Amino acid sequence: MTTHTQVNIAEVMSRGGRPPGSRREVKIIDTTLRDGHQSLWATRMRTEHMLSMVEEFDAAGFEHVDLVAPIQFDVAVRYLKEDPWERVRLMHEHAPNTKFRALIRSKNLATFDFLPDDVIEAWVDRLVANGFRVIGAFDGLNDVANISTALRQAKRLGAETFGAVSFCESPVHTDELFVAKAQELIEQADVDRIMLKDAGGLLTPDRIRTLVPALKSVIGDRPLEVHTHSLTGLAPLVCLEAVELGADSLHTSIAPLASGNGQPSTQGTVRDLRALGYTVNVDDDRVAEISQKIAKIAEDEGKPVGVPHEYTGMHYMHQTPGGMLSNFQSQLEAAGLADRFDELMQEVARVRAELAYPIMITPFAQHVGTQAVMNVMSGERYRVVPNEVKKYALGYYGTPLAPLDPEALEKILANGSANIPEMPAPLEPMLPSLRERYPDEDIDLWLLRAQFAGTQVDEMKKAVAEGITADGARTPTLDLITALYDSTPAGRQVLTSGDLRIAIDKDPRIATVKGE
């Protein structure tokens, strides 16, 4: 930080109050319902959790509330056995004053491979149709061509759009590159906002001091958002410095779903901003109520809470997201190689450099990490090459920002699957065949089927229809209906509670249960 800012913060904190005069308003974009539980609960916050605190979110005064990226759909379908579209509709219904945000991941959505344009465009259409009015996109290579179509489609449909400039540290990721990418987002997609997205928690006060002014100088009057993670313990300070340099909005999460792998806490960030004289129109009482509910869920279900991380310089070598670090540890332990964790982290850094420094966010973090695991466990580097790594090297996911290491590239091409063509074939539309195969379903389900293979969508549908939760328990509503049915003699019985009306027609030959 600059000397001026250090003195300013230190003096204010020592007085326990805010400095004289009034400064501009800083807005808060809440990440609790998306990246907060993604970072700390492996994206396992259920719809019922969200609905239990939705009224408080609706009254808390956040500029936006981040709700979904493709991973939220992925986990809802595959693990929680919930309909993610129904979650989206319920949250919009119960929070009419809130601008919920949706984030699009390149042309992959929830898959590793690119999806055809008809799926991407329909995805944007359905985000808007299901309530979203703020939609953004990012690409792990900062290849704006991969996201401009979706962003333009969202803008045509009347949504406010934001384009992400994805940050990492490498010889090729300079301030000049990030500025150029922000300009491309404006020129190619006419985005309304720019988001500086630091998924790896790599930003430092020194780096933010050059990067924020550089971005502000080219984006005009578009708001600049800063999104970072607390993986090195520096994120709260980075956020304050970003605001001092002109950032308009900060991404924060409500503790205890904050710190650690997650974003800085809303409570601490808002406190410090106000102490520096900034106006932050967030309702502290509502935030406290949400915090209490999150703490209760964590206690009842044995979920972890965010704890500040100790600074570690090695993080800047491998730049691996926090969630993947725990996965690596589990994989090595299962293979009896737990003592080689540091070696694996060094191999991650080496592979990333050889692959021309892809940003360690999905899907490239998984590509680099998997290749590093293969290298360590096989004992010979690049003897085993995952299909995705060879596709990356061939440009299937966009153009790397620099040439790949020649020796590594030679091994990848030689040892990767011979069934992968050197040039990707044009992607055929998927929706016509899905409509033909599932004529009784709707577009929302077709879009899920485009991303989730096998029986995963069918299993989700079955669980929802039977009222079964992810842990195998039946929902309270289903238990109530079952008990009512069991106690109903032949004939009709009606139960009314508020706006809910359940009518049961029980016939010895035909039994039906209807919700009205």
XYZ file of C-alpha atoms in Angstrom:
516
model
C 0.000 0.000 0.000
C 1.028 3.591 -0.365
C 2.364 5.389 2.685
C -0.600 7.748 2.555
C -3.112 4.920 2.715
C -1.256 3.121 5.491
C -1.235 6.233 7.626
C -4.859 6.957 6.870
C -6.045 3.495 7.897
C -3.806 3.327 10.953
C -4.891 6.730 12.254
C -8.567 6.001 11.773
C -8.409 2.592 13.433
C -6.484 3.994 16.389
C -9.253 6.537 16.944
C -11.969 3.899 16.609
C -13.987 6.163 14.355
C -14.328 7.485 10.857
C -12.250 10.340 9.472
C -13.707 13.800 9.124
C -15.866 14.437 6.085
C -17.900 12.122 3.895
C -16.497 10.035 1.057
C -18.227 8.309 -1.846
C -20.489 5.273 -1.624
C -18.955 1.824 -2.037
C -21.325 -0.959 -2.999
C -21.249 -4.544 -1.818
C -21.943 -7.539 -4.041
C -22.757 -10.506 -1.828
C -21.194 -13.872 -2.692
C -22.490 -15.963 0.235
C -25.057 -17.907 -1.779
C -22.612 -18.783 -4.561
C -18.888 -18.521 -3.984
C -19.102 -18.445 -0.193
C -20.470 -21.955 0.145
C -18.644 -23.060 -3.007
C -15.329 -22.187 -1.356
C -16.041 -23.490 2.139
C -18.880 -26.026 1.867
C -17.992 -27.603 -1.501
C -21.121 -25.901 -2.927
C -23.343 -27.925 -0.618
C -25.725 -25.182 0.512
C -29.199 -26.511 -0.228
C -32.229 -24.623 -1.476
C -33.900 -24.937 1.918
C -30.868 -23.229 3.489
C -31.160 -20.322 1.070
C -34.902 -19.945 1.498
C -34.487 -19.813 5.275
C -32.580 -16.525 4.930
C -33.888 -15.117 1.652
C -36.026 -12.424 3.308
C -32.986 -11.067 5.134
C -31.006 -10.970 1.891
C -33.845 -9.130 0.191
C -33.715 -6.384 2.812
C -29.936 -6.212 3.358
C -29.197 -3.549 0.748
C -26.662 -5.387 -1.398
C -26.044 -4.021 -4.870
C -26.297 -7.554 -6.278
C -26.496 -11.036 -4.759
C -24.398 -13.631 -6.572
C -26.511 -16.780 -6.863
C -25.307 -19.203 -9.528
C -22.512 -20.213 -11.815
C -22.544 -23.557 -13.635
C -21.017 -25.366 -10.630
C -24.174 -24.630 -8.618
C -26.210 -26.443 -11.273
C -23.670 -29.263 -11.330
C -23.731 -29.929 -7.594
C -27.503 -29.498 -7.341
C -28.104 -32.135 -10.013
C -25.351 -34.639 -9.236
C -25.035 -34.466 -5.464
C -27.881 -32.586 -3.821
C -30.515 -34.079 -6.146
C -32.297 -30.738 -6.368
C -33.737 -28.967 -9.388
C -31.431 -25.943 -9.772
C -33.901 -24.093 -11.980
C -36.562 -24.402 -9.281
C -34.073 -22.958 -6.783
C -33.565 -19.974 -9.082
C -37.297 -19.414 -9.465
C -37.982 -19.687 -5.739
C -35.224 -17.272 -4.822
C -36.470 -14.669 -7.285
C -40.037 -15.156 -6.100
C -39.139 -14.647 -2.435
C -36.693 -11.766 -2.971
C -38.407 -9.411 -5.426
C -36.210 -6.455 -4.422
C -32.920 -8.264 -5.066
C -30.823 -8.290 -8.224
C -29.497 -11.830 -8.358
C -26.457 -12.479 -10.566
C -25.597 -15.415 -12.798
C -22.073 -16.188 -14.009
C -21.351 -18.102 -17.235
C -18.151 -20.124 -17.638
C -16.908 -19.668 -21.184
C -18.479 -22.116 -23.658
C -18.141 -25.006 -21.208
C -20.858 -24.179 -18.677
C -20.622 -27.199 -16.332
C -18.638 -29.433 -18.713
C -14.942 -29.583 -19.603
C -15.511 -29.558 -23.353
C -17.100 -26.710 -25.291
C -20.834 -26.850 -25.945
C -22.450 -25.776 -29.231
C -23.782 -22.272 -29.649
C -27.439 -23.341 -29.526
C -26.916 -24.561 -25.961
C -24.994 -21.452 -24.885
C -27.576 -19.067 -26.346
C -30.475 -21.052 -24.891
C -28.715 -21.032 -21.510
C -28.650 -17.240 -21.557
C -32.295 -17.152 -22.671
C -33.347 -19.380 -19.774
C -31.333 -17.423 -17.216
C -33.333 -14.348 -18.198
C -36.628 -16.251 -18.424
C -36.097 -17.627 -14.924
C -35.534 -14.207 -13.415
C -31.926 -13.068 -13.796
C -31.347 -9.462 -14.770
C -27.589 -9.370 -14.128
C -25.483 -11.827 -16.147
C -21.723 -12.049 -16.622
C -19.119 -14.384 -18.064
C -15.467 -15.347 -17.708
C -12.964 -17.405 -19.629
C -9.901 -19.080 -18.135
C -7.714 -17.924 -21.032
C -9.248 -14.451 -21.099
C -10.252 -15.320 -24.667
C -13.030 -12.778 -25.133
C -14.263 -14.531 -28.290
C -15.361 -17.425 -26.062
C -17.757 -15.272 -24.033
C -18.755 -12.317 -26.213
C -21.669 -14.171 -27.877
C -23.274 -14.996 -24.526
C -22.747 -11.477 -23.202
C -24.248 -9.868 -26.299
C -27.227 -12.223 -26.071
C -27.799 -11.279 -22.431
C -27.624 -7.597 -23.289
C -30.118 -8.029 -26.152
C -32.514 -9.592 -23.659
C -32.267 -6.565 -21.382
C -29.896 -7.885 -18.722
C -27.151 -5.816 -17.152
C -23.891 -7.484 -18.156
C -20.430 -7.791 -16.659
C -17.291 -9.175 -18.216
C -14.586 -10.741 -16.091
C -10.920 -9.951 -16.458
C -9.499 -13.100 -14.874
C -6.329 -12.436 -12.867
C -3.282 -14.530 -12.188
C 0.458 -14.067 -11.837
C 2.812 -15.074 -14.637
C 5.311 -13.500 -17.037
C 2.549 -13.084 -19.634
C -0.191 -11.757 -17.309
C 0.824 -8.103 -17.210
C -1.251 -5.022 -16.466
C -1.101 -4.274 -20.193
C -2.694 -7.641 -20.975
C -5.494 -7.128 -18.462
C -6.192 -3.646 -19.790
C -6.325 -5.005 -23.340
C -8.823 -7.663 -22.257
C -11.044 -5.082 -20.558
C -11.019 -3.055 -23.762
C -11.951 -6.163 -25.776
C -14.871 -6.862 -23.457
C -16.164 -3.349 -24.042
C -15.543 -3.368 -27.792
C -16.804 -6.884 -28.534
C -19.614 -7.240 -25.984
C -20.411 -3.683 -24.794
C -20.485 -4.903 -21.201
C -21.976 -2.629 -18.560
C -19.410 -3.504 -15.880
C -15.909 -4.931 -15.542
C -15.134 -7.500 -12.873
C -11.540 -8.066 -11.784
C -11.786 -11.767 -10.932
C -9.024 -13.137 -8.713
C -10.201 -16.708 -8.104
C -6.764 -17.739 -6.856
C -6.518 -15.083 -4.154
C -3.284 -13.824 -5.706
C -3.764 -10.073 -5.628
C -1.526 -8.103 -3.284
C -1.741 -4.467 -2.204
C 1.280 -3.720 -4.405
C -0.251 -5.272 -7.518
C -3.684 -3.757 -6.992
C -2.028 -0.351 -6.767
C -1.079 -0.475 -10.452
C -3.886 -2.613 -11.805
C -6.966 -0.732 -10.576
C -5.858 2.661 -11.951
C -4.901 1.008 -15.256
C -8.343 -0.594 -15.612
C -10.185 2.538 -14.483
C -8.365 4.570 -17.114
C -9.893 2.568 -19.987
C -13.372 1.509 -18.842
C -14.888 4.982 -18.685
C -17.838 5.344 -16.338
C -18.455 1.601 -16.130
C -18.265 0.297 -12.545
C -15.207 -1.739 -11.602
C -15.822 -4.698 -9.273
C -13.111 -6.506 -7.327
C -13.478 -10.205 -6.537
C -10.730 -11.991 -4.610
C -10.231 -14.833 -2.133
C -8.568 -14.890 1.269
C -6.150 -17.727 0.504
C -3.066 -15.758 1.551
C -4.673 -13.576 4.216
C -4.180 -10.420 2.133
C -7.650 -10.095 0.608
C -9.206 -7.698 3.178
C -6.309 -5.284 2.732
C -6.429 -5.680 -1.062
C -10.102 -4.708 -1.030
C -9.517 -1.574 1.014
C -6.641 -0.534 -1.217
C -8.753 -1.186 -4.330
C -11.434 1.170 -3.046
C -8.849 3.832 -2.187
C -7.759 3.609 -5.832
C -11.234 3.909 -7.288
C -12.918 0.473 -7.296
C -16.688 0.895 -7.145
C -17.920 -2.467 -5.789
C -16.437 -5.225 -3.647
C -17.376 -8.905 -3.519
C -17.742 -10.117 0.059
C -19.324 -13.056 1.865
C -21.102 -13.094 5.191
C -19.098 -14.718 7.990
C -18.865 -17.502 8.955
C -18.987 -18.291 5.192
C -16.020 -15.986 4.606
C -12.228 -15.853 4.958
C -10.079 -18.926 4.415
C -10.790 -20.160 0.905
C -13.642 -17.665 0.532
C -14.042 -13.935 0.123
C -13.333 -11.335 2.815
C -16.163 -11.042 5.305
C -18.947 -8.570 4.717
C -18.934 -7.593 8.374
C -15.239 -6.747 8.529
C -15.074 -5.080 5.131
C -18.081 -2.862 5.779
C -16.723 -1.900 9.198
C -13.354 -0.892 7.760
C -14.825 0.997 4.810
C -17.003 3.041 7.131
C -14.051 3.707 9.405
C -12.291 5.194 6.378
C -15.254 7.481 5.785
C -16.938 5.643 2.898
C -20.694 5.251 2.750
C -21.860 1.629 2.680
C -25.623 1.202 2.583
C -25.829 -2.320 3.948
C -28.196 -3.205 6.792
C -25.970 -4.535 9.577
C -28.874 -6.081 11.473
C -29.954 -8.125 8.450
C -26.382 -9.245 7.868
C -26.151 -10.321 11.518
C -29.369 -12.335 11.170
C -28.011 -14.129 8.107
C -24.745 -14.786 9.921
C -26.575 -16.404 12.816
C -28.529 -18.671 10.478
C -25.374 -19.743 8.645
C -23.665 -20.500 11.957
C -26.655 -22.602 13.032
C -26.574 -24.613 9.784
C -22.835 -25.177 10.189
C -23.301 -26.337 13.776
C -26.266 -28.602 13.032
C -24.707 -30.229 9.965
C -21.047 -30.272 10.928
C -20.013 -27.909 8.134
C -16.771 -25.919 8.357
C -16.574 -22.192 8.936
C -14.109 -19.744 7.477
C -10.891 -19.179 9.385
C -8.255 -16.636 8.262
C -5.325 -18.243 6.465
C -1.699 -17.728 7.340
C 0.318 -16.126 4.549
C 2.181 -18.642 2.403
C 4.511 -17.624 -0.384
C 4.333 -21.061 -2.008
C 0.769 -20.302 -3.061
C 2.147 -17.910 -5.650
C 4.133 -20.750 -7.191
C 1.290 -23.224 -7.812
C -1.689 -20.798 -7.584
C -4.045 -23.722 -6.932
C -7.570 -22.897 -5.686
C -8.313 -23.948 -2.133
C -10.895 -26.583 -3.000
C -8.433 -28.416 -5.225
C -5.764 -28.459 -2.526
C -7.954 -30.619 -0.288
C -8.746 -32.915 -3.246
C -5.034 -33.376 -3.962
C -4.376 -34.295 -0.350
C -7.164 -36.892 -0.430
C -5.904 -38.411 -3.703
C -2.344 -38.715 -2.441
C -3.459 -40.204 0.877
C -5.570 -42.798 -0.960
C -2.513 -43.717 -3.046
C -0.236 -43.872 0.001
C 1.695 -40.827 -1.194
C 0.646 -38.228 1.369
C 4.286 -37.358 2.086
C 4.702 -36.136 -1.510
C 2.252 -33.226 -1.272
C 4.924 -30.528 -1.516
C 6.427 -32.336 -4.490
C 3.014 -32.306 -6.168
C 2.619 -28.581 -5.590
C 5.995 -27.958 -7.179
C 4.978 -30.145 -10.117
C 1.748 -28.143 -10.507
C 3.833 -24.978 -10.827
C 6.124 -26.642 -13.379
C 3.279 -28.026 -15.509
C 1.494 -24.688 -15.473
C 4.603 -22.933 -16.778
C 5.038 -25.547 -19.509
C 1.418 -25.088 -20.580
C 1.921 -21.324 -21.040
C 0.493 -20.240 -17.692
C -3.254 -20.940 -17.906
C -5.137 -19.288 -15.071
C -5.830 -21.789 -12.311
C -9.584 -21.627 -12.521
C -12.051 -24.186 -13.846
C -11.461 -26.011 -16.127
C -7.735 -25.275 -16.469
C -6.943 -25.736 -12.794
C -8.287 -29.279 -13.139
C -6.300 -29.877 -16.346
C -3.012 -28.692 -14.842
C -3.639 -30.410 -11.522
C -4.565 -33.734 -13.072
C -1.485 -33.715 -15.298
C 0.695 -32.933 -12.288
C -0.834 -35.826 -10.327
C -0.238 -38.148 -13.294
C 3.382 -37.007 -13.521
C 4.049 -37.567 -9.823
C 2.225 -40.879 -9.485
C 3.489 -42.457 -12.725
C 7.095 -41.517 -12.122
C 7.561 -40.252 -15.672
C 6.463 -36.808 -16.743
C 3.779 -36.760 -19.460
C 3.830 -40.543 -19.907
C 0.090 -40.387 -19.229
C -1.733 -37.422 -20.764
C -5.417 -36.725 -20.067
C -7.540 -35.996 -23.138
C -8.282 -32.485 -21.907
C -4.594 -31.594 -21.707
C -4.007 -32.666 -25.290
C -7.112 -30.742 -26.401
C -5.815 -27.677 -24.575
C -2.455 -27.985 -26.314
C -4.224 -28.224 -29.689
C -6.296 -25.084 -29.039
C -9.656 -26.733 -28.434
C -10.450 -24.292 -25.608
C -9.044 -21.128 -27.160
C -5.646 -19.666 -27.873
C -3.005 -19.875 -25.101
C -1.376 -16.543 -24.333
C 2.120 -17.850 -25.135
C 3.719 -20.866 -26.850
C 3.819 -24.092 -24.848
C 7.155 -25.526 -23.760
C 8.425 -27.402 -26.876
C 9.580 -30.517 -25.025
C 6.363 -30.805 -23.020
C 4.274 -30.189 -26.143
C 6.085 -32.956 -28.012
C 5.329 -35.460 -25.238
C 1.700 -34.323 -24.922
C 1.078 -34.797 -28.630
C 2.908 -38.137 -28.732
C 1.392 -39.697 -25.605
C -2.083 -38.194 -25.724
C -4.960 -40.079 -27.284
C -4.508 -40.718 -31.007
C -8.273 -40.340 -31.394
C -8.154 -36.587 -30.830
C -7.980 -34.771 -34.198
C -5.460 -31.963 -34.563
C -8.315 -29.561 -35.353
C -11.602 -29.608 -33.457
C -14.605 -30.446 -35.611
C -17.457 -27.927 -35.762
C -19.953 -28.550 -32.988
C -23.372 -29.705 -34.160
C -26.469 -28.273 -32.441
C -27.603 -30.424 -29.510
C -31.103 -29.194 -28.762
C -32.914 -30.783 -31.742
C -31.853 -34.299 -30.714
C -32.688 -33.615 -27.054
C -36.155 -32.434 -28.033
C -36.637 -35.606 -30.037
C -35.399 -37.908 -27.278
C -37.303 -36.206 -24.459
C -40.477 -34.778 -26.039
C -42.307 -34.527 -22.700
C -39.654 -32.343 -21.054
C -38.968 -28.623 -21.330
C -35.999 -26.523 -22.353
C -34.668 -26.209 -18.797
C -34.296 -29.976 -18.508
C -32.858 -30.281 -22.020
C -30.141 -27.823 -21.046
C -29.303 -29.914 -17.991
C -29.159 -33.051 -20.133
C -26.755 -31.277 -22.496
C -24.269 -31.061 -19.616
C -24.845 -34.092 -17.394
C -24.266 -37.518 -18.849
C -25.908 -40.830 -18.119
C -28.747 -40.990 -15.621
C -27.798 -37.988 -13.496
C -30.727 -35.808 -14.567
C -33.129 -38.753 -14.264
C -31.904 -39.440 -10.733
C -32.382 -35.776 -9.825
C -35.902 -35.794 -11.301
C -36.792 -38.955 -9.390
C -35.486 -37.565 -6.095
C -37.427 -34.319 -6.595
C -40.626 -36.184 -7.517
C -40.320 -38.453 -4.488
C -39.283 -35.630 -2.170
C -35.995 -37.305 -1.286
C -33.163 -35.091 -0.093
C -29.487 -35.676 -0.845
C -28.995 -37.565 2.445
C -31.823 -39.959 1.636
C -34.335 -38.338 3.952
C -37.759 -37.408 2.730
C -38.822 -33.785 2.819
C -41.171 -32.684 5.616
C -43.879 -31.879 3.074
C -43.794 -35.398 1.659
C -43.916 -36.906 5.139
C -46.980 -34.785 5.871
C -48.716 -35.880 2.667
C -47.886 -39.539 3.282
C -49.203 -39.416 6.828
C -52.365 -37.715 5.648
C -52.865 -40.306 2.911
C -52.298 -43.211 5.300
C -54.890 -41.834 7.707
C -57.459 -41.014 5.049
C -60.359 -43.422 4.571
C -61.778 -43.970 1.114
C -63.077 -40.652 -0.100
C -61.726 -37.093 -0.103
C -59.806 -35.180 2.534
C -58.425 -31.652 2.278
C -55.707 -30.004 4.361
C -55.318 -26.236 4.186
C -52.455 -24.241 5.687
C -51.995 -20.650 4.556
C -51.632 -20.660 0.802
C -51.058 -24.426 0.695
C -54.001 -26.693 -0.061
C -53.531 -30.456 -0.291
C -56.432 -32.543 -1.558
C -56.366 -36.340 -1.311
C -58.823 -38.498 -3.241
C -58.459 -42.036 -1.943
C -60.210 -44.816 -3.731
C -59.575 -48.479 -2.973
C -58.721 -48.927 -6.648
C -57.071 -45.581 -7.568
C -55.229 -43.220 -5.230
C -54.060 -39.766 -6.256
C -52.401 -36.969 -4.357
C -52.761 -33.439 -5.690
C -51.199 -30.204 -4.581
C -53.394 -27.223 -5.406
